[in-house]
């Protein structure tokens, strides 16, 4: 039997190496303090190379959808930015460990470079906060501020633009009070004249007749009956009956019962004046849309059709409406405004299945304007003149001297409408408690305070903390 031995010195050396390896395997790397965590900033769609002073054995990224990393050299890591966000990158070595915060911005650097190229003398900075782009710094004019916001919105269409660019002498208020005034004056003049001649229902000397131009309503005959002395041509009428109907007696009616002759004269002159003034006021925050409606809703029946022809009711708003959205840039206010005034118009309404549905007379305007604080602008105006003349006559008879006017009729109508819409924006601030104006109420009280329910309940009615409201005694 042959034995193979290992010298004692060799065995000691092998044991020392094994112990060293076991000790290295159990070494705990020191934790990195938050203050030592480095920040790596890059733009989405771009890459950067991160260097290290030790050999890299392993890396980890919290969210590869935001940023990914690849070891390209023993001491180099390639970091790729994919979408906006922040992730942690951890790098291990044999005896060391490093942690980085990788911040990926959504193309902000491109927007900022573009703005600096277009406005080289302006101080414009672009930062990211979630899904919003914030423009900060100072610019020289309001036009530069608005153009910079438009360029940023076009460069990042999915991001919300927050314009915080400051102007020299600008106001700190971000709330806008818009005053709108609708002023309308309408004048109307009407002149009508015409004559309708007629006989009674039994006629005059066996003659029944009516003369009218048809422009105005004239009497009509109904249920006419007559009997003659004989059936020969030209025989006298022995008995005649009938009815005559008048749809309109206006405005002069004459009838002679002795001669069975009458006339209806239409001689009318009408003048009217309509004046309207509406002043809606509304406050909105910078960049936010506000709406206001003072009016109501009218029910409108809608036929559904089908076999049953069911009727449903829909409501349509009317009254004084104001929609606007302000954009404050320093002391300049850009406004998208849409005022509207609508009233019920019963003469032009319709009757549907027994329902009287009025029409709506509407005055509406929509535009974008730019004004300074307190300035006024006539954003819309209308001057409408209407003239209409209608003449009718009976040919031949109307040309007779003197009596020819009895066979003519005419109607003259003239209207004039003036409409003006004024807007005035103002930068406002909230009122302090001592600045609140009194409410528009009457001097008399609604109910005497001595008879309220709270004063009758045993133990008080919740007025212990309120001020004394009892009237002062008369001197």
PDB file of C-alpha atoms in Angstrom, residues 187-405:
ATOM      1  CA  UNK A 187     -86.925 102.084 -32.708  1.00  0.00           C
ATOM      2  CA  UNK A 188     -89.915 101.099 -34.791  1.00  0.00           C
ATOM      3  CA  UNK A 189     -92.383 103.090 -36.911  1.00  0.00           C
ATOM      4  CA  UNK A 190     -95.399 101.682 -38.768  1.00  0.00           C
ATOM      5  CA  UNK A 191     -97.936 103.342 -41.023  1.00  0.00           C
ATOM      6  CA  UNK A 192    -100.885 101.531 -42.631  1.00  0.00           C
ATOM      7  CA  UNK A 193    -103.836 102.839 -44.656  1.00  0.00           C
ATOM      8  CA  UNK A 194    -106.494 101.047 -46.738  1.00  0.00           C
ATOM      9  CA  UNK A 195    -110.259 100.777 -47.288  1.00  0.00           C
ATOM     10  CA  UNK A 196    -112.534  97.771 -47.854  1.00  0.00           C
ATOM     11  CA  UNK A 197    -116.062  98.438 -49.200  1.00  0.00           C
ATOM     12  CA  UNK A 198    -118.862  95.893 -48.890  1.00  0.00           C
ATOM     13  CA  UNK A 199    -122.635  95.402 -48.984  1.00  0.00           C
ATOM     14  CA  UNK A 200    -124.759  93.516 -46.527  1.00  0.00           C
ATOM     15  CA  UNK A 201    -125.433  89.813 -46.882  1.00  0.00           C
ATOM     16  CA  UNK A 202    -128.742  90.473 -48.679  1.00  0.00           C
ATOM     17  CA  UNK A 203    -127.179  92.961 -51.109  1.00  0.00           C
ATOM     18  CA  UNK A 204    -128.381  96.297 -52.553  1.00  0.00           C
ATOM     19  CA  UNK A 205    -131.014  96.206 -55.279  1.00  0.00           C
ATOM     20  CA  UNK A 206    -130.355  92.503 -55.902  1.00  0.00           C
ATOM     21  CA  UNK A 207    -126.576  93.205 -55.949  1.00  0.00           C
ATOM     22  CA  UNK A 208    -124.022  91.703 -53.535  1.00  0.00           C
ATOM     23  CA  UNK A 209    -120.455  93.035 -53.638  1.00  0.00           C
ATOM     24  CA  UNK A 210    -117.136  93.710 -51.886  1.00  0.00           C
ATOM     25  CA  UNK A 211    -114.075  95.755 -52.918  1.00  0.00           C
ATOM     26  CA  UNK A 212    -110.703  95.190 -51.215  1.00  0.00           C
ATOM     27  CA  UNK A 213    -107.027  95.117 -52.157  1.00  0.00           C
ATOM     28  CA  UNK A 214    -106.473  92.029 -50.024  1.00  0.00           C
ATOM     29  CA  UNK A 215    -103.592  93.650 -48.109  1.00  0.00           C
ATOM     30  CA  UNK A 216    -105.696  93.919 -44.958  1.00  0.00           C
ATOM     31  CA  UNK A 217    -108.480  91.703 -43.687  1.00  0.00           C
ATOM     32  CA  UNK A 218    -111.935  92.335 -45.175  1.00  0.00           C
ATOM     33  CA  UNK A 219    -115.410  90.952 -44.276  1.00  0.00           C
ATOM     34  CA  UNK A 220    -116.447  87.625 -45.795  1.00  0.00           C
ATOM     35  CA  UNK A 221    -119.867  86.156 -46.707  1.00  0.00           C
ATOM     36  CA  UNK A 222    -121.216  82.807 -45.611  1.00  0.00           C
ATOM     37  CA  UNK A 223    -124.466  80.779 -45.875  1.00  0.00           C
ATOM     38  CA  UNK A 224    -125.907  82.892 -48.682  1.00  0.00           C
ATOM     39  CA  UNK A 225    -129.404  81.866 -49.893  1.00  0.00           C
ATOM     40  CA  UNK A 226    -131.827  83.624 -52.253  1.00  0.00           C
ATOM     41  CA  UNK A 227    -135.240  82.934 -53.849  1.00  0.00           C
ATOM     42  CA  UNK A 228    -136.614  84.597 -57.022  1.00  0.00           C
ATOM     43  CA  UNK A 229    -140.119  85.387 -58.226  1.00  0.00           C
ATOM     44  CA  UNK A 230    -139.554  83.118 -61.223  1.00  0.00           C
ATOM     45  CA  UNK A 231    -136.844  81.075 -62.808  1.00  0.00           C
ATOM     46  CA  UNK A 232    -136.490  83.413 -65.749  1.00  0.00           C
ATOM     47  CA  UNK A 233    -133.338  85.456 -66.222  1.00  0.00           C
ATOM     48  CA  UNK A 234    -133.509  88.852 -64.494  1.00  0.00           C
ATOM     49  CA  UNK A 235    -136.372  87.975 -62.168  1.00  0.00           C
ATOM     50  CA  UNK A 236    -136.526  89.931 -58.895  1.00  0.00           C
ATOM     51  CA  UNK A 237    -135.240  88.422 -55.685  1.00  0.00           C
ATOM     52  CA  UNK A 238    -138.072  87.956 -53.255  1.00  0.00           C
ATOM     53  CA  UNK A 239    -136.104  86.636 -50.261  1.00  0.00           C
ATOM     54  CA  UNK A 240    -132.381  86.621 -49.417  1.00  0.00           C
ATOM     55  CA  UNK A 241    -130.501  85.547 -46.298  1.00  0.00           C
ATOM     56  CA  UNK A 242    -126.868  85.219 -45.366  1.00  0.00           C
ATOM     57  CA  UNK A 243    -124.146  85.951 -42.839  1.00  0.00           C
ATOM     58  CA  UNK A 244    -121.245  88.359 -42.972  1.00  0.00           C
ATOM     59  CA  UNK A 245    -118.144  87.735 -40.875  1.00  0.00           C
ATOM     60  CA  UNK A 246    -115.696  90.391 -39.706  1.00  0.00           C
ATOM     61  CA  UNK A 247    -112.257  89.140 -38.690  1.00  0.00           C
ATOM     62  CA  UNK A 248    -110.981  92.602 -37.821  1.00  0.00           C
ATOM     63  CA  UNK A 249    -112.926  95.760 -37.036  1.00  0.00           C
ATOM     64  CA  UNK A 250    -109.745  97.840 -36.696  1.00  0.00           C
ATOM     65  CA  UNK A 251    -109.590 100.543 -36.861  1.00  0.00           C
ATOM     66  CA  UNK A 252    -112.601 102.383 -38.409  1.00  0.00           C
ATOM     67  CA  UNK A 253    -115.879 100.560 -39.143  1.00  0.00           C
ATOM     68  CA  UNK A 254    -118.877 102.131 -40.925  1.00  0.00           C
ATOM     69  CA  UNK A 255    -122.178 100.518 -41.934  1.00  0.00           C
ATOM     70  CA  UNK A 256    -125.402 102.106 -43.169  1.00  0.00           C
ATOM     71  CA  UNK A 257    -128.404  99.850 -42.464  1.00  0.00           C
ATOM     72  CA  UNK A 258    -130.704 101.930 -44.677  1.00  0.00           C
ATOM     73  CA  UNK A 259    -128.673 101.442 -47.824  1.00  0.00           C
ATOM     74  CA  UNK A 260    -126.967  98.166 -46.735  1.00  0.00           C
ATOM     75  CA  UNK A 261    -123.490  99.609 -47.471  1.00  0.00           C
ATOM     76  CA  UNK A 262    -120.428  99.542 -45.225  1.00  0.00           C
ATOM     77  CA  UNK A 263    -116.710 100.203 -45.100  1.00  0.00           C
ATOM     78  CA  UNK A 264    -113.765  99.076 -42.968  1.00  0.00           C
ATOM     79  CA  UNK A 265    -110.961 101.632 -42.906  1.00  0.00           C
ATOM     80  CA  UNK A 266    -107.407 100.655 -41.877  1.00  0.00           C
ATOM     81  CA  UNK A 267    -105.692 103.891 -40.853  1.00  0.00           C
ATOM     82  CA  UNK A 268    -102.980 103.241 -38.286  1.00  0.00           C
ATOM     83  CA  UNK A 269     -99.682 104.813 -37.251  1.00  0.00           C
ATOM     84  CA  UNK A 270     -97.559 102.986 -34.694  1.00  0.00           C
ATOM     85  CA  UNK A 271     -94.293 104.003 -33.026  1.00  0.00           C
ATOM     86  CA  UNK A 272     -92.287 101.953 -30.542  1.00  0.00           C
ATOM     87  CA  UNK A 273     -89.053 102.226 -28.588  1.00  0.00           C
ATOM     88  CA  UNK A 274     -87.159  99.377 -26.970  1.00  0.00           C
ATOM     89  CA  UNK A 275     -84.136  99.905 -24.737  1.00  0.00           C
ATOM     90  CA  UNK A 276     -82.123  97.220 -22.952  1.00  0.00           C
ATOM     91  CA  UNK A 277     -79.056  97.391 -20.716  1.00  0.00           C
ATOM     92  CA  UNK A 278     -77.388  94.321 -19.182  1.00  0.00           C
ATOM     93  CA  UNK A 279     -74.212  94.486 -17.087  1.00  0.00           C
ATOM     94  CA  UNK A 280     -72.972  91.024 -16.040  1.00  0.00           C
ATOM     95  CA  UNK A 281     -69.768  90.906 -13.942  1.00  0.00           C
ATOM     96  CA  UNK A 282     -67.660  87.811 -13.331  1.00  0.00           C
ATOM     97  CA  UNK A 283     -64.304  86.959 -11.708  1.00  0.00           C
ATOM     98  CA  UNK A 284     -61.949  84.243 -12.987  1.00  0.00           C
ATOM     99  CA  UNK A 285     -58.474  83.068 -12.038  1.00  0.00           C
ATOM    100  CA  UNK A 286     -55.574  83.377 -14.428  1.00  0.00           C
ATOM    101  CA  UNK A 287     -55.837  80.717 -17.134  1.00  0.00           C
ATOM    102  CA  UNK A 288     -59.143  79.297 -15.837  1.00  0.00           C
ATOM    103  CA  UNK A 289     -62.541  79.562 -17.549  1.00  0.00           C
ATOM    104  CA  UNK A 290     -65.526  81.008 -15.707  1.00  0.00           C
ATOM    105  CA  UNK A 291     -69.206  81.121 -16.683  1.00  0.00           C
ATOM    106  CA  UNK A 292     -72.236  83.070 -15.503  1.00  0.00           C
ATOM    107  CA  UNK A 293     -75.956  82.772 -16.303  1.00  0.00           C
ATOM    108  CA  UNK A 294     -78.779  84.971 -15.056  1.00  0.00           C
ATOM    109  CA  UNK A 295     -82.016  83.770 -16.596  1.00  0.00           C
ATOM    110  CA  UNK A 296     -83.763  80.443 -16.700  1.00  0.00           C
ATOM    111  CA  UNK A 297     -84.723  77.440 -18.782  1.00  0.00           C
ATOM    112  CA  UNK A 298     -87.766  76.988 -20.987  1.00  0.00           C
ATOM    113  CA  UNK A 299     -89.300  73.540 -21.648  1.00  0.00           C
ATOM    114  CA  UNK A 300     -89.253  72.602 -25.317  1.00  0.00           C
ATOM    115  CA  UNK A 301     -91.341  69.584 -26.434  1.00  0.00           C
ATOM    116  CA  UNK A 302     -89.565  67.224 -28.824  1.00  0.00           C
ATOM    117  CA  UNK A 303     -91.489  64.581 -30.792  1.00  0.00           C
ATOM    118  CA  UNK A 304     -89.614  61.279 -30.662  1.00  0.00           C
ATOM    119  CA  UNK A 305     -91.409  59.787 -33.665  1.00  0.00           C
ATOM    120  CA  UNK A 306     -92.194  56.142 -34.179  1.00  0.00           C
ATOM    121  CA  UNK A 307     -95.566  54.497 -33.794  1.00  0.00           C
ATOM    122  CA  UNK A 308     -96.547  56.336 -30.611  1.00  0.00           C
ATOM    123  CA  UNK A 309     -95.195  59.817 -31.486  1.00  0.00           C
ATOM    124  CA  UNK A 310     -94.170  60.268 -27.877  1.00  0.00           C
ATOM    125  CA  UNK A 311     -93.241  63.783 -26.805  1.00  0.00           C
ATOM    126  CA  UNK A 312     -90.312  64.411 -24.486  1.00  0.00           C
ATOM    127  CA  UNK A 313     -89.306  67.662 -22.840  1.00  0.00           C
ATOM    128  CA  UNK A 314     -85.906  69.283 -23.244  1.00  0.00           C
ATOM    129  CA  UNK A 315     -84.858  72.471 -21.464  1.00  0.00           C
ATOM    130  CA  UNK A 316     -83.075  75.316 -23.202  1.00  0.00           C
ATOM    131  CA  UNK A 317     -81.332  78.091 -21.318  1.00  0.00           C
ATOM    132  CA  UNK A 318     -81.994  81.772 -21.905  1.00  0.00           C
ATOM    133  CA  UNK A 319     -81.049  85.030 -20.234  1.00  0.00           C
ATOM    134  CA  UNK A 320     -77.725  86.804 -19.704  1.00  0.00           C
ATOM    135  CA  UNK A 321     -74.724  84.521 -20.132  1.00  0.00           C
ATOM    136  CA  UNK A 322     -71.017  85.267 -19.871  1.00  0.00           C
ATOM    137  CA  UNK A 323     -68.119  82.875 -20.512  1.00  0.00           C
ATOM    138  CA  UNK A 324     -64.507  84.047 -20.497  1.00  0.00           C
ATOM    139  CA  UNK A 325     -60.959  82.848 -19.836  1.00  0.00           C
ATOM    140  CA  UNK A 326     -58.260  85.394 -18.907  1.00  0.00           C
ATOM    141  CA  UNK A 327     -54.488  85.062 -19.310  1.00  0.00           C
ATOM    142  CA  UNK A 328     -52.556  87.551 -17.185  1.00  0.00           C
ATOM    143  CA  UNK A 329     -49.095  88.580 -18.374  1.00  0.00           C
ATOM    144  CA  UNK A 330     -47.791  91.414 -16.248  1.00  0.00           C
ATOM    145  CA  UNK A 331     -50.137  94.369 -16.574  1.00  0.00           C
ATOM    146  CA  UNK A 332     -51.697  93.019 -19.786  1.00  0.00           C
ATOM    147  CA  UNK A 333     -54.746  90.736 -19.839  1.00  0.00           C
ATOM    148  CA  UNK A 334     -55.568  88.524 -22.819  1.00  0.00           C
ATOM    149  CA  UNK A 335     -59.209  87.434 -22.739  1.00  0.00           C
ATOM    150  CA  UNK A 336     -61.274  84.930 -24.681  1.00  0.00           C
ATOM    151  CA  UNK A 337     -64.788  86.213 -24.024  1.00  0.00           C
ATOM    152  CA  UNK A 338     -68.228  85.026 -25.155  1.00  0.00           C
ATOM    153  CA  UNK A 339     -71.119  87.191 -23.891  1.00  0.00           C
ATOM    154  CA  UNK A 340     -74.735  86.451 -24.809  1.00  0.00           C
ATOM    155  CA  UNK A 341     -78.136  87.990 -24.119  1.00  0.00           C
ATOM    156  CA  UNK A 342     -81.283  86.082 -25.123  1.00  0.00           C
ATOM    157  CA  UNK A 343     -84.950  86.886 -24.509  1.00  0.00           C
ATOM    158  CA  UNK A 344     -88.208  85.044 -25.158  1.00  0.00           C
ATOM    159  CA  UNK A 345     -89.837  85.956 -28.458  1.00  0.00           C
ATOM    160  CA  UNK A 346     -93.488  84.845 -28.340  1.00  0.00           C
ATOM    161  CA  UNK A 347     -94.655  86.454 -31.627  1.00  0.00           C
ATOM    162  CA  UNK A 348     -92.217  84.276 -33.580  1.00  0.00           C
ATOM    163  CA  UNK A 349     -92.933  81.117 -31.578  1.00  0.00           C
ATOM    164  CA  UNK A 350     -94.632  77.968 -32.809  1.00  0.00           C
ATOM    165  CA  UNK A 351     -97.432  75.728 -31.569  1.00  0.00           C
ATOM    166  CA  UNK A 352     -96.480  72.051 -31.408  1.00  0.00           C
ATOM    167  CA  UNK A 353     -99.047  69.469 -30.309  1.00  0.00           C
ATOM    168  CA  UNK A 354    -100.894  72.089 -28.334  1.00  0.00           C
ATOM    169  CA  UNK A 355     -97.742  73.491 -26.713  1.00  0.00           C
ATOM    170  CA  UNK A 356     -96.851  77.132 -27.242  1.00  0.00           C
ATOM    171  CA  UNK A 357     -93.068  77.202 -27.738  1.00  0.00           C
ATOM    172  CA  UNK A 358     -91.565  80.701 -27.849  1.00  0.00           C
ATOM    173  CA  UNK A 359     -88.601  81.558 -30.020  1.00  0.00           C
ATOM    174  CA  UNK A 360     -85.393  83.094 -28.645  1.00  0.00           C
ATOM    175  CA  UNK A 361     -84.084  86.484 -29.670  1.00  0.00           C
ATOM    176  CA  UNK A 362     -80.321  86.242 -29.144  1.00  0.00           C
ATOM    177  CA  UNK A 363     -77.408  88.672 -29.218  1.00  0.00           C
ATOM    178  CA  UNK A 364     -74.082  86.861 -29.019  1.00  0.00           C
ATOM    179  CA  UNK A 365     -70.417  87.698 -29.576  1.00  0.00           C
ATOM    180  CA  UNK A 366     -67.173  85.713 -29.248  1.00  0.00           C
ATOM    181  CA  UNK A 367     -63.634  87.002 -29.699  1.00  0.00           C
ATOM    182  CA  UNK A 368     -60.111  87.316 -28.228  1.00  0.00           C
ATOM    183  CA  UNK A 369     -58.924  90.717 -27.056  1.00  0.00           C
ATOM    184  CA  UNK A 370     -55.897  92.061 -25.209  1.00  0.00           C
ATOM    185  CA  UNK A 371     -56.201  94.988 -22.800  1.00  0.00           C
ATOM    186  CA  UNK A 372     -54.437  96.504 -19.846  1.00  0.00           C
ATOM    187  CA  UNK A 373     -55.875  96.717 -16.363  1.00  0.00           C
ATOM    188  CA  UNK A 374     -58.934  98.993 -16.363  1.00  0.00           C
ATOM    189  CA  UNK A 375     -59.069  99.617 -20.108  1.00  0.00           C
ATOM    190  CA  UNK A 376     -62.328  99.237 -22.057  1.00  0.00           C
ATOM    191  CA  UNK A 377     -62.948  97.818 -25.483  1.00  0.00           C
ATOM    192  CA  UNK A 378     -66.043  97.939 -27.701  1.00  0.00           C
ATOM    193  CA  UNK A 379     -65.782  94.318 -28.783  1.00  0.00           C
ATOM    194  CA  UNK A 380     -68.974  94.255 -30.851  1.00  0.00           C
ATOM    195  CA  UNK A 381     -71.448  96.699 -32.336  1.00  0.00           C
ATOM    196  CA  UNK A 382     -74.423  96.687 -34.669  1.00  0.00           C
ATOM    197  CA  UNK A 383     -76.329  99.394 -36.523  1.00  0.00           C
ATOM    198  CA  UNK A 384     -79.262  97.946 -38.448  1.00  0.00           C
ATOM    199  CA  UNK A 385     -81.711 100.032 -40.494  1.00  0.00           C
ATOM    200  CA  UNK A 386     -84.727  98.426 -42.129  1.00  0.00           C
ATOM    201  CA  UNK A 387     -87.275 100.106 -44.387  1.00  0.00           C
ATOM    202  CA  UNK A 388     -90.137  98.321 -46.133  1.00  0.00           C
ATOM    203  CA  UNK A 389     -92.990  99.775 -48.223  1.00  0.00           C
ATOM    204  CA  UNK A 390     -95.884  97.661 -49.534  1.00  0.00           C
ATOM    205  CA  UNK A 391     -98.464  99.050 -52.011  1.00  0.00           C
ATOM    206  CA  UNK A 392    -101.515  97.287 -53.421  1.00  0.00           C
ATOM    207  CA  UNK A 393    -104.336  98.566 -55.639  1.00  0.00           C
ATOM    208  CA  UNK A 394    -107.216  97.472 -57.815  1.00  0.00           C
ATOM    209  CA  UNK A 395    -106.247  98.093 -61.447  1.00  0.00           C
ATOM    210  CA  UNK A 396    -108.351 100.659 -63.254  1.00  0.00           C
ATOM    211  CA  UNK A 397    -110.412 101.736 -60.283  1.00  0.00           C
ATOM    212  CA  UNK A 398    -107.325 103.000 -58.457  1.00  0.00           C
ATOM    213  CA  UNK A 399    -106.663 105.449 -61.322  1.00  0.00           C
ATOM    214  CA  UNK A 400    -110.013 107.209 -61.028  1.00  0.00           C
ATOM    215  CA  UNK A 401    -109.747 110.800 -59.839  1.00  0.00           C
ATOM    216  CA  UNK A 402    -110.619 111.487 -56.213  1.00  0.00           C
ATOM    217  CA  UNK A 403    -112.384 108.183 -55.476  1.00  0.00           C
ATOM    218  CA  UNK A 404    -109.425 106.146 -56.761  1.00  0.00           C
ATOM    219  CA  UNK A 405    -107.779 106.313 -53.316  1.00  0.00           C
TER     220      UNK A 405
END
